[in-house]
């Protein structure tokens, strides 16, 4: 009987690991970070803010201005995401990133997935030593349509997951 029980336990454990692996998000090469380790993943809920501006062609169009979002862990606010782009954790650690790669969102209304290289950081908390930030699983955030008055603002609600990684 112990052999049957051990075999059943082994089968259960192996099927659980297969399910966990398939539940992970597959990342496009453009935003992958090979050789880096996940430090933290936070969910963001907020808005992408746009400004009505004249483009190079002189025509008015909506231009991205800044993100404004709460960073959540298990439904609780643990930080914020704002202009820079900056990510700030409640432990006072923070990082600033610069876009290094992108991939389309799942629908035309979704902002792209991004890979951002950390250009600076502060504090000694959980974000200390983070080298890359990935924005994945985006929903919404794109603003389409005409704008008719320069200097006006609109926002587009969005959500995303931010994955903070460290080399090694």
Tab-separated table of N, CA and C in Angstrom:
chain	number	residue	atom	x	y	z
A	1	UNK	N	0.805	-1.200	0.000
A	1	UNK	CA	0.000	0.000	0.000
A	1	UNK	C	0.850	1.268	0.000
A	2	UNK	N	2.000	1.321	0.743
A	2	UNK	CA	2.818	2.536	0.730
A	2	UNK	C	3.303	2.877	-0.689
A	3	UNK	N	3.563	1.881	-1.527
A	3	UNK	CA	4.027	2.154	-2.897
A	3	UNK	C	2.935	2.868	-3.679
A	4	UNK	N	1.687	2.427	-3.545
A	4	UNK	CA	0.572	3.054	-4.248
A	4	UNK	C	0.382	4.489	-3.744
A	5	UNK	N	0.452	4.672	-2.420
A	5	UNK	CA	0.295	6.009	-1.850
A	5	UNK	C	1.420	6.929	-2.327
A	6	UNK	N	2.650	6.455	-2.329
A	6	UNK	CA	3.788	7.262	-2.783
A	6	UNK	C	3.665	7.602	-4.267
A	7	UNK	N	3.206	6.647	-5.056
A	7	UNK	CA	3.024	6.896	-6.498
A	7	UNK	C	1.934	7.934	-6.721
A	8	UNK	N	0.850	7.824	-5.945
A	8	UNK	CA	-0.241	8.795	-6.078
A	8	UNK	C	0.232	10.189	-5.674
A	9	UNK	N	1.025	10.269	-4.604
A	9	UNK	CA	1.555	11.550	-4.156
A	9	UNK	C	2.498	12.142	-5.212
A	10	UNK	N	3.354	11.316	-5.793
A	10	UNK	CA	4.275	11.787	-6.834
A	10	UNK	C	3.500	12.302	-8.040
A	11	UNK	N	2.436	11.596	-8.423
A	11	UNK	CA	1.618	12.020	-9.561
A	11	UNK	C	0.939	13.360	-9.258
A	12	UNK	N	0.410	13.499	-8.047
A	12	UNK	CA	-0.239	14.739	-7.653
A	12	UNK	C	0.746	15.907	-7.682
A	13	UNK	N	1.927	15.708	-7.113
A	13	UNK	CA	2.932	16.778	-7.092
A	13	UNK	C	3.384	17.155	-8.492
A	14	UNK	N	3.574	16.170	-9.366
A	14	UNK	CA	4.029	16.486	-10.724
A	14	UNK	C	2.935	17.194	-11.508
A	15	UNK	N	1.672	16.834	-11.310
A	15	UNK	CA	0.604	17.516	-12.037
A	15	UNK	C	0.443	18.944	-11.531
A	16	UNK	N	0.695	19.182	-10.232
A	16	UNK	CA	0.628	20.531	-9.685
A	16	UNK	C	1.714	21.406	-10.291
A	17	UNK	N	2.939	20.871	-10.444
A	17	UNK	CA	4.012	21.685	-11.008
A	17	UNK	C	3.759	21.967	-12.479
A	18	UNK	N	3.128	21.051	-13.200
A	18	UNK	CA	2.783	21.297	-14.599
A	18	UNK	C	1.749	22.403	-14.676
A	19	UNK	N	0.741	22.369	-13.788
A	19	UNK	CA	-0.273	23.424	-13.777
A	19	UNK	C	0.344	24.771	-13.433
A	20	UNK	N	1.271	24.817	-12.459
A	20	UNK	CA	1.912	26.075	-12.099
A	20	UNK	C	2.696	26.634	-13.274
A	21	UNK	N	3.435	25.791	-13.952
A	21	UNK	CA	4.242	26.248	-15.082
A	21	UNK	C	3.364	26.788	-16.197
A	22	UNK	N	2.223	26.139	-16.461
A	22	UNK	CA	1.364	26.608	-17.554
A	22	UNK	C	0.629	27.872	-17.173
A	23	UNK	N	0.500	28.158	-15.864
A	23	UNK	CA	-0.190	29.364	-15.426
A	23	UNK	C	0.712	30.598	-15.531
A	24	UNK	N	2.031	30.387	-15.677
A	24	UNK	CA	2.944	31.509	-15.795
A	24	UNK	C	2.759	32.206	-17.137
A	25	UNK	N	2.983	33.510	-17.153
A	25	UNK	CA	2.842	34.300	-18.365
A	25	UNK	C	4.040	34.069	-19.274
A	26	UNK	N	3.769	33.733	-20.532
A	26	UNK	CA	4.844	33.603	-21.510
A	26	UNK	C	5.186	34.994	-22.018
A	27	UNK	N	6.468	35.345	-21.991
A	27	UNK	CA	6.883	36.681	-22.377
A	27	UNK	C	7.468	36.696	-23.782
A	28	UNK	N	7.104	37.709	-24.570
A	28	UNK	CA	7.728	37.872	-25.881
A	28	UNK	C	9.228	38.157	-25.718
A	29	UNK	N	10.030	37.747	-26.690
A	29	UNK	CA	11.483	37.958	-26.624
A	29	UNK	C	11.849	39.419	-26.385
A	30	UNK	N	11.072	40.350	-26.946
A	30	UNK	CA	11.387	41.780	-26.852
A	30	UNK	C	11.391	42.297	-25.420
A	31	UNK	N	10.704	41.622	-24.515
A	31	UNK	CA	10.682	42.094	-23.128
A	31	UNK	C	11.219	41.061	-22.139
A	32	UNK	N	11.737	39.957	-22.641
A	32	UNK	CA	12.301	38.925	-21.769
A	32	UNK	C	13.557	39.466	-21.076
A	33	UNK	N	13.871	38.896	-19.925
A	33	UNK	CA	15.058	39.296	-19.169
A	33	UNK	C	15.812	38.038	-18.732
A	34	UNK	N	16.437	37.352	-19.698
A	34	UNK	CA	17.133	36.112	-19.355
A	34	UNK	C	18.250	36.343	-18.344
A	35	UNK	N	18.376	35.408	-17.420
A	35	UNK	CA	19.417	35.491	-16.409
A	35	UNK	C	19.059	36.376	-15.222
A	36	UNK	N	17.851	36.952	-15.232
A	36	UNK	CA	17.434	37.786	-14.104
A	36	UNK	C	16.405	37.038	-13.263
A	37	UNK	N	16.365	37.363	-11.992
A	37	UNK	CA	15.502	36.695	-11.032
A	37	UNK	C	14.395	37.645	-10.573
A	38	UNK	N	13.184	37.123	-10.461
A	38	UNK	CA	12.055	37.927	-9.998
A	38	UNK	C	12.230	38.241	-8.513
A	39	UNK	N	12.130	39.525	-8.192
A	39	UNK	CA	12.188	39.999	-6.815
A	39	UNK	C	10.775	40.148	-6.274
A	40	UNK	N	9.887	40.723	-7.112
A	40	UNK	CA	8.547	41.071	-6.664
A	40	UNK	C	7.667	41.312	-7.880
A	41	UNK	N	6.398	40.928	-7.797
A	41	UNK	CA	5.411	41.265	-8.821
A	41	UNK	C	4.267	41.998	-8.142
A	42	UNK	N	3.938	43.176	-8.676
A	42	UNK	CA	2.857	43.977	-8.121
A	42	UNK	C	1.831	44.270	-9.206
A	43	UNK	N	0.585	44.323	-8.821
A	43	UNK	CA	-0.497	44.665	-9.746
A	43	UNK	C	-0.721	46.173	-9.647
A	44	UNK	N	-0.972	46.815	-10.776
A	44	UNK	CA	-1.226	48.257	-10.795
A	44	UNK	C	-2.636	48.528	-11.285
A	45	UNK	N	-3.298	49.477	-10.652
A	45	UNK	CA	-4.607	49.978	-11.067
A	45	UNK	C	-4.500	51.492	-11.101
A	46	UNK	N	-4.832	52.087	-12.250
A	46	UNK	CA	-4.737	53.528	-12.340
A	46	UNK	C	-5.160	54.044	-13.696
A	47	UNK	N	-4.437	55.050	-14.169
A	47	UNK	CA	-4.772	55.678	-15.448
A	47	UNK	C	-3.508	56.131	-16.159
A	48	UNK	N	-3.611	56.175	-17.474
A	48	UNK	CA	-2.582	56.773	-18.315
A	48	UNK	C	-3.128	58.157	-18.674
A	49	UNK	N	-2.379	59.198	-18.375
A	49	UNK	CA	-2.826	60.569	-18.611
A	49	UNK	C	-2.281	61.063	-19.950
A	50	UNK	N	-3.160	61.675	-20.745
A	50	UNK	CA	-2.805	62.188	-22.070
A	50	UNK	C	-3.094	63.677	-22.141
A	51	UNK	N	-2.281	64.373	-22.958
A	51	UNK	CA	-2.456	65.804	-23.187
A	51	UNK	C	-2.702	66.043	-24.673
A	52	UNK	N	-3.612	66.967	-24.979
A	52	UNK	CA	-3.885	67.352	-26.359
A	52	UNK	C	-2.787	68.325	-26.793
A	53	UNK	N	-1.998	67.920	-27.816
A	53	UNK	CA	-0.858	68.717	-28.274
A	53	UNK	C	-0.775	68.690	-29.786
A	54	UNK	N	-0.098	69.687	-30.325
A	54	UNK	CA	0.178	69.693	-31.761
A	54	UNK	C	1.335	68.737	-32.039
A	55	UNK	N	1.149	67.863	-33.022
A	55	UNK	CA	2.193	66.939	-33.416
A	55	UNK	C	3.170	67.601	-34.385
A	56	UNK	N	4.128	66.839	-34.891
A	56	UNK	CA	5.116	67.342	-35.840
A	56	UNK	C	4.444	67.903	-37.088
A	57	UNK	N	3.272	67.346	-37.422
A	57	UNK	CA	2.536	67.804	-38.607
A	57	UNK	C	1.645	69.015	-38.310
A	58	UNK	N	1.671	69.508	-37.060
A	58	UNK	CA	0.876	70.666	-36.683
A	58	UNK	C	-0.547	70.326	-36.261
A	59	UNK	N	-0.972	69.085	-36.448
A	59	UNK	CA	-2.333	68.671	-36.086
A	59	UNK	C	-2.389	68.275	-34.616
A	60	UNK	N	-3.528	68.587	-34.007
A	60	UNK	CA	-3.718	68.216	-32.604
A	60	UNK	C	-3.948	66.718	-32.481
A	61	UNK	N	-3.317	66.129	-31.452
A	61	UNK	CA	-3.483	64.698	-31.172
A	61	UNK	C	-3.195	64.459	-29.696
A	62	UNK	N	-3.715	63.358	-29.174
A	62	UNK	CA	-3.457	62.998	-27.787
A	62	UNK	C	-2.047	62.448	-27.665
A	63	UNK	N	-1.259	63.014	-26.737
A	63	UNK	CA	0.110	62.563	-26.487
A	63	UNK	C	0.196	62.055	-25.047
A	64	UNK	N	0.839	60.903	-24.864
A	64	UNK	CA	1.003	60.358	-23.518
A	64	UNK	C	1.777	61.350	-22.664
A	65	UNK	N	1.312	61.557	-21.444
A	65	UNK	CA	1.977	62.473	-20.521
A	65	UNK	C	2.596	61.735	-19.335
A	66	UNK	N	1.774	60.915	-18.633
A	66	UNK	CA	2.291	60.238	-17.443
A	66	UNK	C	1.324	59.161	-16.950
A	67	UNK	N	1.872	58.180	-16.215
A	67	UNK	CA	1.020	57.201	-15.553
A	67	UNK	C	0.732	57.650	-14.123
A	68	UNK	N	-0.402	57.238	-13.609
A	68	UNK	CA	-0.743	57.459	-12.204
A	68	UNK	C	-1.438	56.174	-11.750
A	69	UNK	N	-0.776	55.406	-10.875
A	69	UNK	CA	-1.356	54.125	-10.479
A	69	UNK	C	-0.948	53.737	-9.064
A	70	UNK	N	-1.841	53.004	-8.425
A	70	UNK	CA	-1.546	52.373	-7.139
A	70	UNK	C	-0.938	51.013	-7.420
A	71	UNK	N	0.076	50.639	-6.657
A	71	UNK	CA	0.687	49.311	-6.761
A	71	UNK	C	0.112	48.453	-5.641
A	72	UNK	N	-0.413	47.292	-6.017
A	72	UNK	CA	-1.142	46.448	-5.077
A	72	UNK	C	-0.485	45.085	-4.914
A	73	UNK	N	-0.551	44.571	-3.707
A	73	UNK	CA	-0.117	43.213	-3.402
A	73	UNK	C	-1.213	42.585	-2.554
A	74	UNK	N	-1.783	41.509	-3.041
A	74	UNK	CA	-2.891	40.843	-2.352
A	74	UNK	C	-4.029	41.818	-2.037
A	75	UNK	N	-4.295	42.743	-2.980
A	75	UNK	CA	-5.393	43.683	-2.836
A	75	UNK	C	-5.108	44.890	-1.956
A	76	UNK	N	-3.905	44.977	-1.390
A	76	UNK	CA	-3.554	46.098	-0.515
A	76	UNK	C	-2.558	47.009	-1.227
A	77	UNK	N	-2.739	48.318	-1.077
A	77	UNK	CA	-1.823	49.276	-1.689
A	77	UNK	C	-0.473	49.213	-0.976
A	78	UNK	N	0.594	48.986	-1.767
A	78	UNK	CA	1.948	48.900	-1.206
A	78	UNK	C	2.907	49.863	-1.905
A	79	UNK	N	2.372	50.711	-2.776
A	79	UNK	CA	3.246	51.652	-3.457
A	79	UNK	C	2.505	52.428	-4.513
A	80	UNK	N	3.288	53.190	-5.309
A	80	UNK	CA	2.693	53.964	-6.383
A	80	UNK	C	3.620	54.005	-7.587
A	81	UNK	N	3.007	54.275	-8.741
A	81	UNK	CA	3.718	54.375	-10.017
A	81	UNK	C	3.348	55.725	-10.605
A	82	UNK	N	4.364	56.469	-11.037
A	82	UNK	CA	4.109	57.825	-11.521
A	82	UNK	C	5.193	58.246	-12.507
A	83	UNK	N	5.132	59.522	-12.928
A	83	UNK	CA	6.043	60.079	-13.919
A	83	UNK	C	7.482	59.683	-13.668
A	84	UNK	N	8.183	59.425	-14.735
A	84	UNK	CA	9.603	59.096	-14.656
A	84	UNK	C	10.031	58.126	-15.738
A	85	UNK	N	9.527	56.934	-15.791
A	85	UNK	CA	8.587	56.311	-14.851
A	85	UNK	C	9.273	55.889	-13.544
A	86	UNK	N	8.542	56.102	-12.456
A	86	UNK	CA	8.987	55.757	-11.109
A	86	UNK	C	8.059	54.715	-10.507
A	87	UNK	N	8.641	53.832	-9.719
A	87	UNK	CA	7.880	52.895	-8.902
A	87	UNK	C	8.408	53.066	-7.488
A	88	UNK	N	7.515	53.317	-6.556
A	88	UNK	CA	7.911	53.577	-5.175
A	88	UNK	C	7.154	52.620	-4.260
A	89	UNK	N	7.888	51.906	-3.417
A	89	UNK	CA	7.309	50.941	-2.478
A	89	UNK	C	7.115	51.627	-1.121
A	90	UNK	N	6.192	51.124	-0.299
A	90	UNK	CA	5.939	51.742	1.011
A	90	UNK	C	7.133	51.637	1.958
A	91	UNK	N	8.100	50.766	1.640
A	91	UNK	CA	9.304	50.688	2.486
A	91	UNK	C	10.311	51.785	2.124
A	92	UNK	N	9.901	52.725	1.253
A	92	UNK	CA	10.695	53.878	0.796
A	92	UNK	C	11.739	53.546	-0.262
A	93	UNK	N	11.807	52.308	-0.710
A	93	UNK	CA	12.695	52.016	-1.833
A	93	UNK	C	11.963	52.379	-3.121
A	94	UNK	N	12.740	52.773	-4.135
A	94	UNK	CA	12.142	53.200	-5.398
A	94	UNK	C	13.124	52.998	-6.532
A	95	UNK	N	12.584	52.865	-7.745
A	95	UNK	CA	13.413	52.773	-8.938
A	95	UNK	C	12.814	53.640	-10.037
A	96	UNK	N	13.690	54.080	-10.943
A	96	UNK	CA	13.313	54.833	-12.138
A	96	UNK	C	13.772	54.000	-13.321
A	97	UNK	N	12.938	53.917	-14.351
A	97	UNK	CA	13.289	53.097	-15.503
A	97	UNK	C	13.264	53.847	-16.815
A	98	UNK	N	13.864	53.201	-17.830
A	98	UNK	CA	13.889	53.725	-19.199
A	98	UNK	C	13.519	52.569	-20.119
A	99	UNK	N	12.576	52.820	-21.036
A	99	UNK	CA	12.093	51.766	-21.927
A	99	UNK	C	13.248	51.157	-22.724
A	100	UNK	N	13.259	49.815	-22.780
A	100	UNK	CA	14.294	49.089	-23.506
A	100	UNK	C	13.696	48.104	-24.508
A	101	UNK	N	12.392	47.861	-24.444
A	101	UNK	CA	11.736	46.941	-25.365
A	101	UNK	C	10.245	46.968	-25.145
A	102	UNK	N	9.487	46.580	-26.179
A	102	UNK	CA	8.034	46.537	-26.019
A	102	UNK	C	7.427	45.468	-26.904
A	103	UNK	N	6.213	45.091	-26.552
A	103	UNK	CA	5.429	44.107	-27.293
A	103	UNK	C	3.973	44.538	-27.193
A	104	UNK	N	3.174	44.234	-28.216
A	104	UNK	CA	1.773	44.684	-28.191
A	104	UNK	C	0.981	44.075	-27.031
A	105	UNK	N	-0.008	44.847	-26.560
A	105	UNK	CA	-0.946	44.321	-25.578
A	105	UNK	C	-1.851	43.301	-26.253
A	106	UNK	N	-2.721	42.666	-25.481
A	106	UNK	CA	-3.583	41.603	-26.008
A	106	UNK	C	-4.638	42.115	-26.979
A	107	UNK	N	-5.104	43.364	-26.790
A	107	UNK	CA	-6.115	43.938	-27.684
A	107	UNK	C	-5.638	45.315	-28.135
A	108	UNK	N	-6.259	45.887	-29.165
A	108	UNK	CA	-5.866	47.228	-29.618
A	108	UNK	C	-6.085	48.326	-28.568
A	109	UNK	N	-6.907	48.075	-27.561
A	109	UNK	CA	-7.158	49.064	-26.503
A	109	UNK	C	-6.151	49.001	-25.362
A	110	UNK	N	-5.272	47.991	-25.392
A	110	UNK	CA	-4.317	47.789	-24.302
A	110	UNK	C	-2.966	48.422	-24.625
A	111	UNK	N	-2.418	49.149	-23.640
A	111	UNK	CA	-1.078	49.701	-23.821
A	111	UNK	C	-0.093	48.537	-23.956
A	112	UNK	N	1.055	48.780	-24.580
A	112	UNK	CA	2.010	47.694	-24.806
A	112	UNK	C	2.620	47.140	-23.518
A	113	UNK	N	3.112	45.933	-23.629
A	113	UNK	CA	3.953	45.352	-22.586
A	113	UNK	C	5.322	45.992	-22.759
A	114	UNK	N	6.026	46.210	-21.655
A	114	UNK	CA	7.323	46.877	-21.719
A	114	UNK	C	8.393	46.142	-20.930
A	115	UNK	N	9.613	46.363	-21.373
A	115	UNK	CA	10.800	46.016	-20.592
A	115	UNK	C	11.500	47.345	-20.349
A	116	UNK	N	11.784	47.650	-19.075
A	116	UNK	CA	12.439	48.901	-18.722
A	116	UNK	C	13.718	48.602	-17.952
A	117	UNK	N	14.783	49.257	-18.340
A	117	UNK	CA	16.050	49.137	-17.640
A	117	UNK	C	16.061	50.163	-16.521
A	118	UNK	N	16.414	49.736	-15.325
A	118	UNK	CA	16.466	50.654	-14.188
A	118	UNK	C	17.678	51.563	-14.357
A	119	UNK	N	17.427	52.882	-14.309
A	119	UNK	CA	18.498	53.868	-14.471
A	119	UNK	C	18.956	54.449	-13.141
A	120	UNK	N	18.100	54.372	-12.131
A	120	UNK	CA	18.495	54.816	-10.794
A	120	UNK	C	17.539	54.223	-9.766
A	121	UNK	N	17.994	54.225	-8.533
A	121	UNK	CA	17.177	53.710	-7.440
A	121	UNK	C	17.542	54.405	-6.153
A	122	UNK	N	16.697	54.205	-5.152
A	122	UNK	CA	17.000	54.771	-3.838
A	122	UNK	C	16.430	53.849	-2.767
A	123	UNK	N	16.983	53.983	-1.579
A	123	UNK	CA	16.502	53.206	-0.446
A	123	UNK	C	17.143	51.835	-0.371
A	124	UNK	N	16.852	51.155	0.732
A	124	UNK	CA	17.437	49.839	0.970
A	124	UNK	C	16.370	48.761	1.091
A	125	UNK	N	15.156	49.060	0.664
A	125	UNK	CA	14.058	48.110	0.786
A	125	UNK	C	14.021	47.108	-0.348
A	126	UNK	N	12.845	46.565	-0.603
A	126	UNK	CA	12.660	45.464	-1.538
A	126	UNK	C	13.063	45.801	-2.968
A	127	UNK	N	12.952	47.065	-3.374
A	127	UNK	CA	13.318	47.435	-4.744
A	127	UNK	C	14.810	47.725	-4.902
A	128	UNK	N	15.548	47.690	-3.818
A	128	UNK	CA	16.992	47.904	-3.864
A	128	UNK	C	17.640	46.808	-4.713
A	129	UNK	N	18.458	47.193	-5.650
A	129	UNK	CA	19.156	46.224	-6.493
A	129	UNK	C	18.372	45.762	-7.703
A	130	UNK	N	17.131	46.241	-7.869
A	130	UNK	CA	16.346	45.867	-9.049
A	130	UNK	C	17.020	46.475	-10.275
A	131	UNK	N	17.145	45.671	-11.353
A	131	UNK	CA	17.820	46.116	-12.573
A	131	UNK	C	16.875	46.242	-13.766
A	132	UNK	N	15.740	45.547	-13.703
A	132	UNK	CA	14.786	45.552	-14.813
A	132	UNK	C	13.369	45.534	-14.264
A	133	UNK	N	12.463	46.227	-14.975
A	133	UNK	CA	11.038	46.188	-14.654
A	133	UNK	C	10.314	45.779	-15.934
A	134	UNK	N	9.409	44.824	-15.805
A	134	UNK	CA	8.570	44.422	-16.936
A	134	UNK	C	7.130	44.822	-16.637
A	135	UNK	N	6.460	45.406	-17.650
A	135	UNK	CA	5.024	45.687	-17.544
A	135	UNK	C	4.332	44.660	-18.425
A	136	UNK	N	3.500	43.818	-17.803
A	136	UNK	CA	2.827	42.743	-18.535
A	136	UNK	C	1.337	42.732	-18.190
A	137	UNK	N	0.597	41.900	-18.910
A	137	UNK	CA	-0.839	41.703	-18.637
A	137	UNK	C	-1.606	43.022	-18.606
A	138	UNK	N	-1.315	43.897	-19.559
A	138	UNK	CA	-1.969	45.202	-19.595
A	138	UNK	C	-3.416	45.088	-20.056
A	139	UNK	N	-4.267	45.922	-19.471
A	139	UNK	CA	-5.675	46.022	-19.861
A	139	UNK	C	-6.007	47.508	-19.927
A	140	UNK	N	-6.425	47.981	-21.096
A	140	UNK	CA	-6.793	49.384	-21.275
A	140	UNK	C	-5.587	50.290	-21.364
A	141	UNK	N	-5.839	51.583	-21.123
A	141	UNK	CA	-4.769	52.566	-21.090
A	141	UNK	C	-4.545	53.357	-22.358
A	142	UNK	N	-5.092	52.899	-23.482
A	142	UNK	CA	-4.915	53.652	-24.730
A	142	UNK	C	-6.043	54.659	-24.882
A	143	UNK	N	-5.696	55.815	-25.424
A	143	UNK	CA	-6.680	56.857	-25.665
A	143	UNK	C	-6.669	57.168	-27.151
A	144	UNK	N	-7.792	57.013	-27.767
A	144	UNK	CA	-7.928	57.276	-29.203
A	144	UNK	C	-8.894	58.427	-29.403
A	145	UNK	N	-8.967	58.904	-30.610
A	145	UNK	CA	-9.940	59.933	-30.937
A	145	UNK	C	-9.313	61.303	-31.066
A	146	UNK	N	-10.118	62.223	-31.528
A	146	UNK	CA	-9.669	63.586	-31.774
A	146	UNK	C	-9.636	64.400	-30.496
A	147	UNK	N	-8.696	65.318	-30.458
A	147	UNK	CA	-8.710	66.339	-29.411
A	147	UNK	C	-8.838	67.673	-30.141
A	148	UNK	N	-9.585	68.595	-29.555
A	148	UNK	CA	-9.863	69.840	-30.280
A	148	UNK	C	-9.332	71.093	-29.594
A	149	UNK	N	-8.689	70.924	-28.437
A	149	UNK	CA	-8.162	72.099	-27.755
A	149	UNK	C	-6.830	71.760	-27.100
A	150	UNK	N	-5.762	72.374	-27.594
A	150	UNK	CA	-4.431	72.144	-27.031
A	150	UNK	C	-4.433	72.468	-25.539
A	151	UNK	N	-3.702	71.663	-24.775
A	151	UNK	CA	-3.595	71.892	-23.342
A	151	UNK	C	-4.661	71.217	-22.514
A	152	UNK	N	-5.599	70.502	-23.169
A	152	UNK	CA	-6.592	69.757	-22.397
A	152	UNK	C	-6.045	68.369	-22.085
A	153	UNK	N	-6.593	67.751	-21.053
A	153	UNK	CA	-6.115	66.448	-20.591
A	153	UNK	C	-7.266	65.456	-20.522
A	154	UNK	N	-6.939	64.183	-20.764
A	154	UNK	CA	-7.886	63.085	-20.557
A	154	UNK	C	-7.099	61.902	-20.022
A	155	UNK	N	-7.793	61.023	-19.343
A	155	UNK	CA	-7.100	59.825	-18.886
A	155	UNK	C	-7.817	58.584	-19.389
A	156	UNK	N	-7.053	57.511	-19.454
A	156	UNK	CA	-7.577	56.216	-19.869
A	156	UNK	C	-7.255	55.215	-18.767
A	157	UNK	N	-8.265	54.673	-18.089
A	157	UNK	CA	-8.013	53.693	-17.032
A	157	UNK	C	-7.234	52.489	-17.571
A	158	UNK	N	-6.361	51.950	-16.720
A	158	UNK	CA	-5.595	50.764	-17.108
A	158	UNK	C	-5.253	49.943	-15.880
A	159	UNK	N	-4.875	48.713	-16.159
A	159	UNK	CA	-4.282	47.864	-15.128
A	159	UNK	C	-3.141	47.100	-15.787
A	160	UNK	N	-2.211	46.671	-14.978
A	160	UNK	CA	-1.051	45.923	-15.472
A	160	UNK	C	-0.392	45.231	-14.288
A	161	UNK	N	0.494	44.313	-14.613
A	161	UNK	CA	1.346	43.711	-13.597
A	161	UNK	C	2.763	44.208	-13.861
A	162	UNK	N	3.458	44.614	-12.796
A	162	UNK	CA	4.851	45.039	-12.901
A	162	UNK	C	5.709	43.989	-12.202
A	163	UNK	N	6.677	43.472	-12.960
A	163	UNK	CA	7.576	42.455	-12.446
A	163	UNK	C	8.939	43.125	-12.253
A	164	UNK	N	9.445	43.078	-11.036
A	164	UNK	CA	10.737	43.677	-10.690
A	164	UNK	C	11.767	42.577	-10.624
A	165	UNK	N	12.874	42.746	-11.365
A	165	UNK	CA	13.888	41.700	-11.487
A	165	UNK	C	15.266	42.210	-11.097
A	166	UNK	N	16.124	41.258	-10.764
A	166	UNK	CA	17.501	41.556	-10.373
A	166	UNK	C	18.408	40.573	-11.106
A	167	UNK	N	19.582	41.052	-11.506
A	167	UNK	CA	20.545	40.160	-12.166
A	167	UNK	C	21.027	39.105	-11.195
A	168	UNK	N	21.212	37.884	-11.725
A	168	UNK	CA	21.771	36.816	-10.896
A	168	UNK	C	20.816	35.906	-10.301
